[in-house]
Tab-separated table of C-alpha atoms in Angstrom:
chain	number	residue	atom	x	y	z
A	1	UNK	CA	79.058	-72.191	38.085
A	2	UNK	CA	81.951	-73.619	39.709
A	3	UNK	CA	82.082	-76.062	41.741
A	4	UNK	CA	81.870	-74.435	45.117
A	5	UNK	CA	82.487	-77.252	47.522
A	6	UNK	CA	86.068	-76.736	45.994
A	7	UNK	CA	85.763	-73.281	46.316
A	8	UNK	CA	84.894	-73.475	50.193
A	9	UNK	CA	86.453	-76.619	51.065
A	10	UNK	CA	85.917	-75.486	54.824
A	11	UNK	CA	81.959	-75.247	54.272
A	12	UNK	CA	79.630	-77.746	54.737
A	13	UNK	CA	78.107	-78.121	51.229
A	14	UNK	CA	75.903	-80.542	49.068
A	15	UNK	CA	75.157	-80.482	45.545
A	16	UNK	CA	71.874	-80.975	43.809
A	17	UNK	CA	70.490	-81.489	47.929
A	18	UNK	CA	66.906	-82.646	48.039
A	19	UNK	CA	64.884	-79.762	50.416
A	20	UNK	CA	62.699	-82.100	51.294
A	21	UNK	CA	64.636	-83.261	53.861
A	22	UNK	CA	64.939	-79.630	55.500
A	23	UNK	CA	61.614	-78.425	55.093
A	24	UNK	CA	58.311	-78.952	57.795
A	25	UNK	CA	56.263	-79.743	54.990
A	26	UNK	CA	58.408	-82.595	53.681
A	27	UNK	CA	58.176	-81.547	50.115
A	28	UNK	CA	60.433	-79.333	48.034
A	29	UNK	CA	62.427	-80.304	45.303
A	30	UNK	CA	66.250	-79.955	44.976
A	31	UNK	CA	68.649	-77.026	45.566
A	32	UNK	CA	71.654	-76.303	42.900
A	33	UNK	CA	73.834	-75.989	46.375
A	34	UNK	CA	73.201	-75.812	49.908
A	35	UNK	CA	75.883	-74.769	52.485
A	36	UNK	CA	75.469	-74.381	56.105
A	37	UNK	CA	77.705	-71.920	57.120
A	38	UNK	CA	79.017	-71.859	60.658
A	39	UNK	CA	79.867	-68.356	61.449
A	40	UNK	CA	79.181	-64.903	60.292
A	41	UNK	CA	82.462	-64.479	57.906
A	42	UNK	CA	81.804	-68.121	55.809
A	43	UNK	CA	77.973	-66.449	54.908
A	44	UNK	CA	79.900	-63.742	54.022
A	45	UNK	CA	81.815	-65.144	51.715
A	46	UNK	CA	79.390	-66.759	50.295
A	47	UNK	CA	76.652	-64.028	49.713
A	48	UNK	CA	80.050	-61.993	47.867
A	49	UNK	CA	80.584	-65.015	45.762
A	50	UNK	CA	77.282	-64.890	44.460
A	51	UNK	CA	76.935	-61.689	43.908
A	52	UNK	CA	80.507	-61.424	41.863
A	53	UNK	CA	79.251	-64.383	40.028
A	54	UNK	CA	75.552	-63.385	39.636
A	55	UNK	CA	74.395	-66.912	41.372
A	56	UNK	CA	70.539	-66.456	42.432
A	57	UNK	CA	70.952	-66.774	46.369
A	58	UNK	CA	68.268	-67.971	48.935
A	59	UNK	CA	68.383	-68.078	52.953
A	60	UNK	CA	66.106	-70.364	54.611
A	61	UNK	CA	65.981	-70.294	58.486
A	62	UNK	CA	64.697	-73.772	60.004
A	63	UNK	CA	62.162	-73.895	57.122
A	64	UNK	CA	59.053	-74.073	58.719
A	65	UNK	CA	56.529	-71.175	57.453
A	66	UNK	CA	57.372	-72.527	54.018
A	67	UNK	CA	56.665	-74.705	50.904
A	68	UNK	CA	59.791	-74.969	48.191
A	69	UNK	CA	58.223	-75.632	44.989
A	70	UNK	CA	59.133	-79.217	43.850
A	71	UNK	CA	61.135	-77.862	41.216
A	72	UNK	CA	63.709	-76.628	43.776
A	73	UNK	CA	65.648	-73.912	44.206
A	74	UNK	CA	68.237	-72.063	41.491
A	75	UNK	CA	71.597	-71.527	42.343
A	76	UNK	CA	72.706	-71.180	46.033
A	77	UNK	CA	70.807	-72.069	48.951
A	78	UNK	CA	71.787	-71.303	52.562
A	79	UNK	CA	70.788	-72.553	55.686
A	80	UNK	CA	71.918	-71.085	58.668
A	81	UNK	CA	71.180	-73.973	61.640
A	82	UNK	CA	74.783	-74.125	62.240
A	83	UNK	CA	74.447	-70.398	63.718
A	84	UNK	CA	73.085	-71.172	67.035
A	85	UNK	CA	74.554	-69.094	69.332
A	86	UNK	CA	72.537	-67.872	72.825
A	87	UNK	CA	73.603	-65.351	75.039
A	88	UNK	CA	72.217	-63.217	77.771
A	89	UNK	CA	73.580	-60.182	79.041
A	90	UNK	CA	71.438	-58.792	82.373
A	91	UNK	CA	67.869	-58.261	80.656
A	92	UNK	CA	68.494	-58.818	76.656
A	93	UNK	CA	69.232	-61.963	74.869
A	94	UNK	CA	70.813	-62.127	71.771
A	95	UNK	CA	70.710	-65.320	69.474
A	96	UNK	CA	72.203	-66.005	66.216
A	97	UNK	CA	70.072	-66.370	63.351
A	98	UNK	CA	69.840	-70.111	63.266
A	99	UNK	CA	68.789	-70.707	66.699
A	100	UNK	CA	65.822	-71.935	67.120
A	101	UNK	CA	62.844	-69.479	68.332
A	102	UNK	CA	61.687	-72.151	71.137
A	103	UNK	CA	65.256	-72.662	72.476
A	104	UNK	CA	65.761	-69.119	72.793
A	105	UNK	CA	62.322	-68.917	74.770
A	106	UNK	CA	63.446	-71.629	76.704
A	107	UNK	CA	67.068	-69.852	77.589
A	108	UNK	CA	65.057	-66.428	78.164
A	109	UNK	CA	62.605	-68.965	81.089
A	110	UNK	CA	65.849	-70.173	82.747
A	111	UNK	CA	67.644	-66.663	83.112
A	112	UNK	CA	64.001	-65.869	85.108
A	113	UNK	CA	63.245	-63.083	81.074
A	114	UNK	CA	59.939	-62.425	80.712
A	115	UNK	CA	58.357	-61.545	77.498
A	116	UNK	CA	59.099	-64.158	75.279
A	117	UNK	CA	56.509	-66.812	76.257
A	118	UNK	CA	54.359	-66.044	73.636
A	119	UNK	CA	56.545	-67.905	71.248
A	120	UNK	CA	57.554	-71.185	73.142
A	121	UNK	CA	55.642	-73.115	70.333
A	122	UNK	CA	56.766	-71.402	67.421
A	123	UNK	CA	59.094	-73.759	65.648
A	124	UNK	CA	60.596	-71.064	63.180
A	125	UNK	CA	63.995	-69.352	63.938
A	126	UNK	CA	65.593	-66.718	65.179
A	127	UNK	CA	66.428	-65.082	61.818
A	128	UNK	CA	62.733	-66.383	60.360
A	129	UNK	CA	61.115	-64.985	63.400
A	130	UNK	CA	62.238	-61.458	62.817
A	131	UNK	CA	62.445	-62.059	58.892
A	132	UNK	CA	58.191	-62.002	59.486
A	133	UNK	CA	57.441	-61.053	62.961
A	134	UNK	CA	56.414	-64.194	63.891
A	135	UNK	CA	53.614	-63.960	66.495
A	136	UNK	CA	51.387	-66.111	68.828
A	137	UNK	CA	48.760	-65.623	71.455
A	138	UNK	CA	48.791	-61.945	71.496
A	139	UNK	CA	52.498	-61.541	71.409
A	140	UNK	CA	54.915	-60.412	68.321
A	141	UNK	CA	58.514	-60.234	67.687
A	142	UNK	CA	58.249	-56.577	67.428
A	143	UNK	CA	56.941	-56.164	71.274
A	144	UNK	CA	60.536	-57.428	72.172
A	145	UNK	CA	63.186	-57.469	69.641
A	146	UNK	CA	65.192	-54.090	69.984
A	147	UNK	CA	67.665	-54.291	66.729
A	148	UNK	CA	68.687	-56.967	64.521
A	149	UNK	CA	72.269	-57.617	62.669
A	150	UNK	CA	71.484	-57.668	58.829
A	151	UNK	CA	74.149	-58.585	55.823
A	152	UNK	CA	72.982	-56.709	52.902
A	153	UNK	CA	72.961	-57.416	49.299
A	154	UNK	CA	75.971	-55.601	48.406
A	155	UNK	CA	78.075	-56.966	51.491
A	156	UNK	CA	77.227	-54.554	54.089
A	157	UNK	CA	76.920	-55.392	57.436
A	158	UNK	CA	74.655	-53.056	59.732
A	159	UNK	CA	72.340	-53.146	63.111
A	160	UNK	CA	68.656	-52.097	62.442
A	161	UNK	CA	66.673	-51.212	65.590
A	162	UNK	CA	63.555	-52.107	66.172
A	163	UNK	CA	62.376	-48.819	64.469
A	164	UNK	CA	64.231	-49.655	61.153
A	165	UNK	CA	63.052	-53.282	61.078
A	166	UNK	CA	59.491	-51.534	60.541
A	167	UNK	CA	57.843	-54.346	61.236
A	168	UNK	CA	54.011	-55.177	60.840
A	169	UNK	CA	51.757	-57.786	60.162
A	170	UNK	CA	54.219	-60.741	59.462
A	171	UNK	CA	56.467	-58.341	57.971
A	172	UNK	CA	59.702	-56.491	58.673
A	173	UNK	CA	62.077	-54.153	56.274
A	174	UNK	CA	64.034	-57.116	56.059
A	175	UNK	CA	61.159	-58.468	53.379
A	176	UNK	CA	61.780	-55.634	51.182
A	177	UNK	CA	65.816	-54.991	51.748
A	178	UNK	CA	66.421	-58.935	51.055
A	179	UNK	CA	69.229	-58.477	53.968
A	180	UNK	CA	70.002	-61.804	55.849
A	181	UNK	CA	69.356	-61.258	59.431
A	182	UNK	CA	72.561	-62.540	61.042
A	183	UNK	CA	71.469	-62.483	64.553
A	184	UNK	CA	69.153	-60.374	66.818
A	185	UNK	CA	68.706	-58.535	70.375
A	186	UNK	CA	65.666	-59.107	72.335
A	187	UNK	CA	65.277	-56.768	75.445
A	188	UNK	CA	63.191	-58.541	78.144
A	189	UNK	CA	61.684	-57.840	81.865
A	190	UNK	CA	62.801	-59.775	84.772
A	191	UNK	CA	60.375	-62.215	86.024
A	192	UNK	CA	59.600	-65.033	88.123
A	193	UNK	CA	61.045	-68.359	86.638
A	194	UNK	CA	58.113	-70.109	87.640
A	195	UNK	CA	55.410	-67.834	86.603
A	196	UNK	CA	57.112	-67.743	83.276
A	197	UNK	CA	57.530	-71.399	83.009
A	198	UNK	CA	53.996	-72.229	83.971
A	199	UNK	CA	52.709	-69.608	81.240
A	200	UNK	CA	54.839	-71.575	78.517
A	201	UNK	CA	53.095	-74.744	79.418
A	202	UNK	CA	50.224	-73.684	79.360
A	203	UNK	CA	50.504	-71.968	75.920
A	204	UNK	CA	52.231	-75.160	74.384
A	205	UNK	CA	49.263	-77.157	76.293
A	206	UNK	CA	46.674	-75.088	74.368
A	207	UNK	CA	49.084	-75.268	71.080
A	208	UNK	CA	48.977	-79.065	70.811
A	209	UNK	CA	45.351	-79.247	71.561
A	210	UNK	CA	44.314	-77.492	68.772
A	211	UNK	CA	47.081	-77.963	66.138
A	212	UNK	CA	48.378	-80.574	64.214
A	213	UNK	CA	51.412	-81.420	65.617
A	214	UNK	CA	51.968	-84.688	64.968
A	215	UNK	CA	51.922	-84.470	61.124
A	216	UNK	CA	54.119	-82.323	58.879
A	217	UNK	CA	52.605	-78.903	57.922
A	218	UNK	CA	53.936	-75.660	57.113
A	219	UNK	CA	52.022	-74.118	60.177
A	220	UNK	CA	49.898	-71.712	60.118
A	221	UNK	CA	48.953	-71.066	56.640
A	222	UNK	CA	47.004	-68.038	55.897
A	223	UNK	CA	46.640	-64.502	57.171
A	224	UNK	CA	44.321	-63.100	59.695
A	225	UNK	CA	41.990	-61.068	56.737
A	226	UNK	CA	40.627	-57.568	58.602
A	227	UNK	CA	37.664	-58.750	60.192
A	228	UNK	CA	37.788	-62.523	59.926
A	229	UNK	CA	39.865	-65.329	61.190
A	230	UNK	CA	41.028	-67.554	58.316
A	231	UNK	CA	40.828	-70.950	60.015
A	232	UNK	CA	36.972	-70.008	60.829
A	233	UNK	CA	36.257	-68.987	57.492
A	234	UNK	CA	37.833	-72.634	56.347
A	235	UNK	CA	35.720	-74.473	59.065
A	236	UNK	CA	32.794	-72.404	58.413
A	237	UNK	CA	33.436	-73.263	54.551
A	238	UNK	CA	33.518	-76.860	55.114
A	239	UNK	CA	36.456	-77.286	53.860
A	240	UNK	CA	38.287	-79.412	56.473
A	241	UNK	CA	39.386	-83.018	55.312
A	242	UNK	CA	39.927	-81.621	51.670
A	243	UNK	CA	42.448	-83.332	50.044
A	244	UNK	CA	44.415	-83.277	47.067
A	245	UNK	CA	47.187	-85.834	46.562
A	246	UNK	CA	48.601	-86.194	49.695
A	247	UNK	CA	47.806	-82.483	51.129
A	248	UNK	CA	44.928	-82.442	53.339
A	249	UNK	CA	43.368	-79.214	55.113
A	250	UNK	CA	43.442	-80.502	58.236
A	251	UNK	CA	40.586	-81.906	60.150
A	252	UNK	CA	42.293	-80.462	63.652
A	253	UNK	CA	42.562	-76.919	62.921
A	254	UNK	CA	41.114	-75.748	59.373
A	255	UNK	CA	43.800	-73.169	59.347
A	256	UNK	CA	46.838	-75.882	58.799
A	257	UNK	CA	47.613	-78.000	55.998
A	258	UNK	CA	48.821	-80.917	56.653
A	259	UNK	CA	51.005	-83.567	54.634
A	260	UNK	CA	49.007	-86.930	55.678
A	261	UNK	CA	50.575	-89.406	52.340
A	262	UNK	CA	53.679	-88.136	50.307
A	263	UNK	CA	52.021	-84.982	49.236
A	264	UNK	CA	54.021	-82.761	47.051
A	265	UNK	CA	54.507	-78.796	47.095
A	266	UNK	CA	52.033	-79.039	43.882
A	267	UNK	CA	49.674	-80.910	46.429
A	268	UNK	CA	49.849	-77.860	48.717
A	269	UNK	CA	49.512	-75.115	46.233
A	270	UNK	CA	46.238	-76.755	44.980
A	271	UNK	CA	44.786	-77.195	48.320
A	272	UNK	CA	45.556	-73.414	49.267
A	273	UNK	CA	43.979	-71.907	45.491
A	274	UNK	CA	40.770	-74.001	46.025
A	275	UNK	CA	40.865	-73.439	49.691
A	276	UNK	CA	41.206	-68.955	48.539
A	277	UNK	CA	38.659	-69.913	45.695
A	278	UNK	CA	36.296	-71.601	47.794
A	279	UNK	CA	36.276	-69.116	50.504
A	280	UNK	CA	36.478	-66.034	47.927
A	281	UNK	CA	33.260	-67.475	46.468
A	282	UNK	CA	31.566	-67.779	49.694
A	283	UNK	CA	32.337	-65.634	51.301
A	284	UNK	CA	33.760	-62.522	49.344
A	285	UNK	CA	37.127	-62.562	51.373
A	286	UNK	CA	39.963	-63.367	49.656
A	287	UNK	CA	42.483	-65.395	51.823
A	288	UNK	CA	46.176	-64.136	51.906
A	289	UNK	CA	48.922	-66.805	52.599
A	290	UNK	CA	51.342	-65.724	55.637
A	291	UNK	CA	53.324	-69.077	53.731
A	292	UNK	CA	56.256	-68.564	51.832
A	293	UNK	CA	56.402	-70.006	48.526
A	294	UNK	CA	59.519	-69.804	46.463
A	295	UNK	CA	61.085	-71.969	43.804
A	296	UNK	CA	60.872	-73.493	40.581
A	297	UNK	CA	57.691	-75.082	39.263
């Protein structure tokens, strides 16, 4: 492969870029290259380049729902913080694919937008959010986001609605299209600022009292199984405080997994197979992880 940061001198590019220092976990091995393109046309040209040169391509959002392998990541890698873009036109704000879920909660609470505090504590983004209809406290992406701007595989650049994103259960079309959502339209209510401020709080109030917070994770970790809540199961399983290497189920909420001492992605993985082979055994459910895990072993 060429060497792309002379290819795209006006990119932002790094070669052989530890993910580590991207990811929530802390862990994750290197990427071949990782650009952060500003704007829609430099992803553009980049998602053509690899396709014309058959480069295995990967777009993280801010990395959060998600353990990279400590092998790293083939070929190109891009991560799309520098698209952060907010704007609000009467009731619907639209935000790049980069910008942060929380700040776009937070932009939604000042224009006086309601229907978006269910996800002031959700640290994904914009493009991650709707990449897995990222939910909290009753609320889903779904219930608000009315289309999405996707670049497809083969260069295409089209708006899904909400219909067409077919979303589910921490999924959407995108999952199965591998698109790259490039930004996305959420139509809200108007509300009172204060009413919607004070139901943030109190969800991010009732967020850091039972989560984690203070130590890396890759939040929540499993899925809700029909019938069951996963974090119960855990608890019920006695399976909070186990540790291997530096991955530790956490003793806060047994649904997190938290990195407490250097733990690798190969720490994490073994935590979550005993954690599904403890439960499984148990309890005859077999745990589902709503974590992505992608790279090379």
């Amino acid at each position: 492969m060429a060497n792309l940061m002379n290819e795209f001198p006006s990119i932002e590019i790094k070669q052989d870029e530890p993910l580590m220092h991207y990811t929530y976990t802390h862990t994750g091995g290197p990427a071949d290259w990782l650009a952060f393109p500003k704007n829609v046309d430099e992803v553009k040209q980049l998602v053509d380049y690899a396709r014309i040169h058959q480069v295995p391509l990967t777009v993280l959002g801010n990395a959060s729902n998600l353990i990279v392998k400590d092998g790293g990541i083939e070929g190109l890698v891009l991560i799309l913080t520098k698209m952060d873009a907010i704007t609000v036109d009467h009731n619907e704000v639209t935000a790049q694919a980069g910008a942060a879920y929380i700040k776009t909660t937070e932009v939604a609470r000042d224009h006086s937008l309601t229907g978006l505090e269910f996800a002031a504590g959700i640290p994904g983004s914009v493009g991650g959010a709707i990449f897995m209809n990222a939910g909290a406290y009753g609320g889903e992406t779904k219930m608000v986001a009315s289309s999405a701007t996707v670049l497809f595989p083969d260069g295409k650049i089209k708006k899904l609605s909400n219909q067409e994103l077919d979303f589910g259960y921490r999924h959407s079309s995108i999952q199965d299209s591998h698109g790259i959502v490039l930004d996305a339209t959420f139509t809200l209510q108007a509300g009172d600022h204060d009413e919607i401020a004070a139901k943030m709080k109190e969800l991010n109030e009732r967020r850091a009292a039972k989560q984690p917070l203070d130590l890396p994770s890759c939040g929540s970790v499993f899925k809700r199984p029909q019938g069951y809540f996963a974090g119960k199961l855990i608890h019920d399983a006695g399976l909070q405080g186990y540790t291997a290497g530096g991955a530790q189920v956490s003793k806060k909420h047994a649904g997190f997994i938290v990195n407490i001492d250097h733990g690798t992605a190969a720490d994490y993985v073994a935590v979550i197979h005993h954690v599904q082979a403890t439960v499984k055994k148990k309890y005859g459910v077999a745990l589902q992880t709503e974590v992505r895990i992608i790279g090379r072993n």
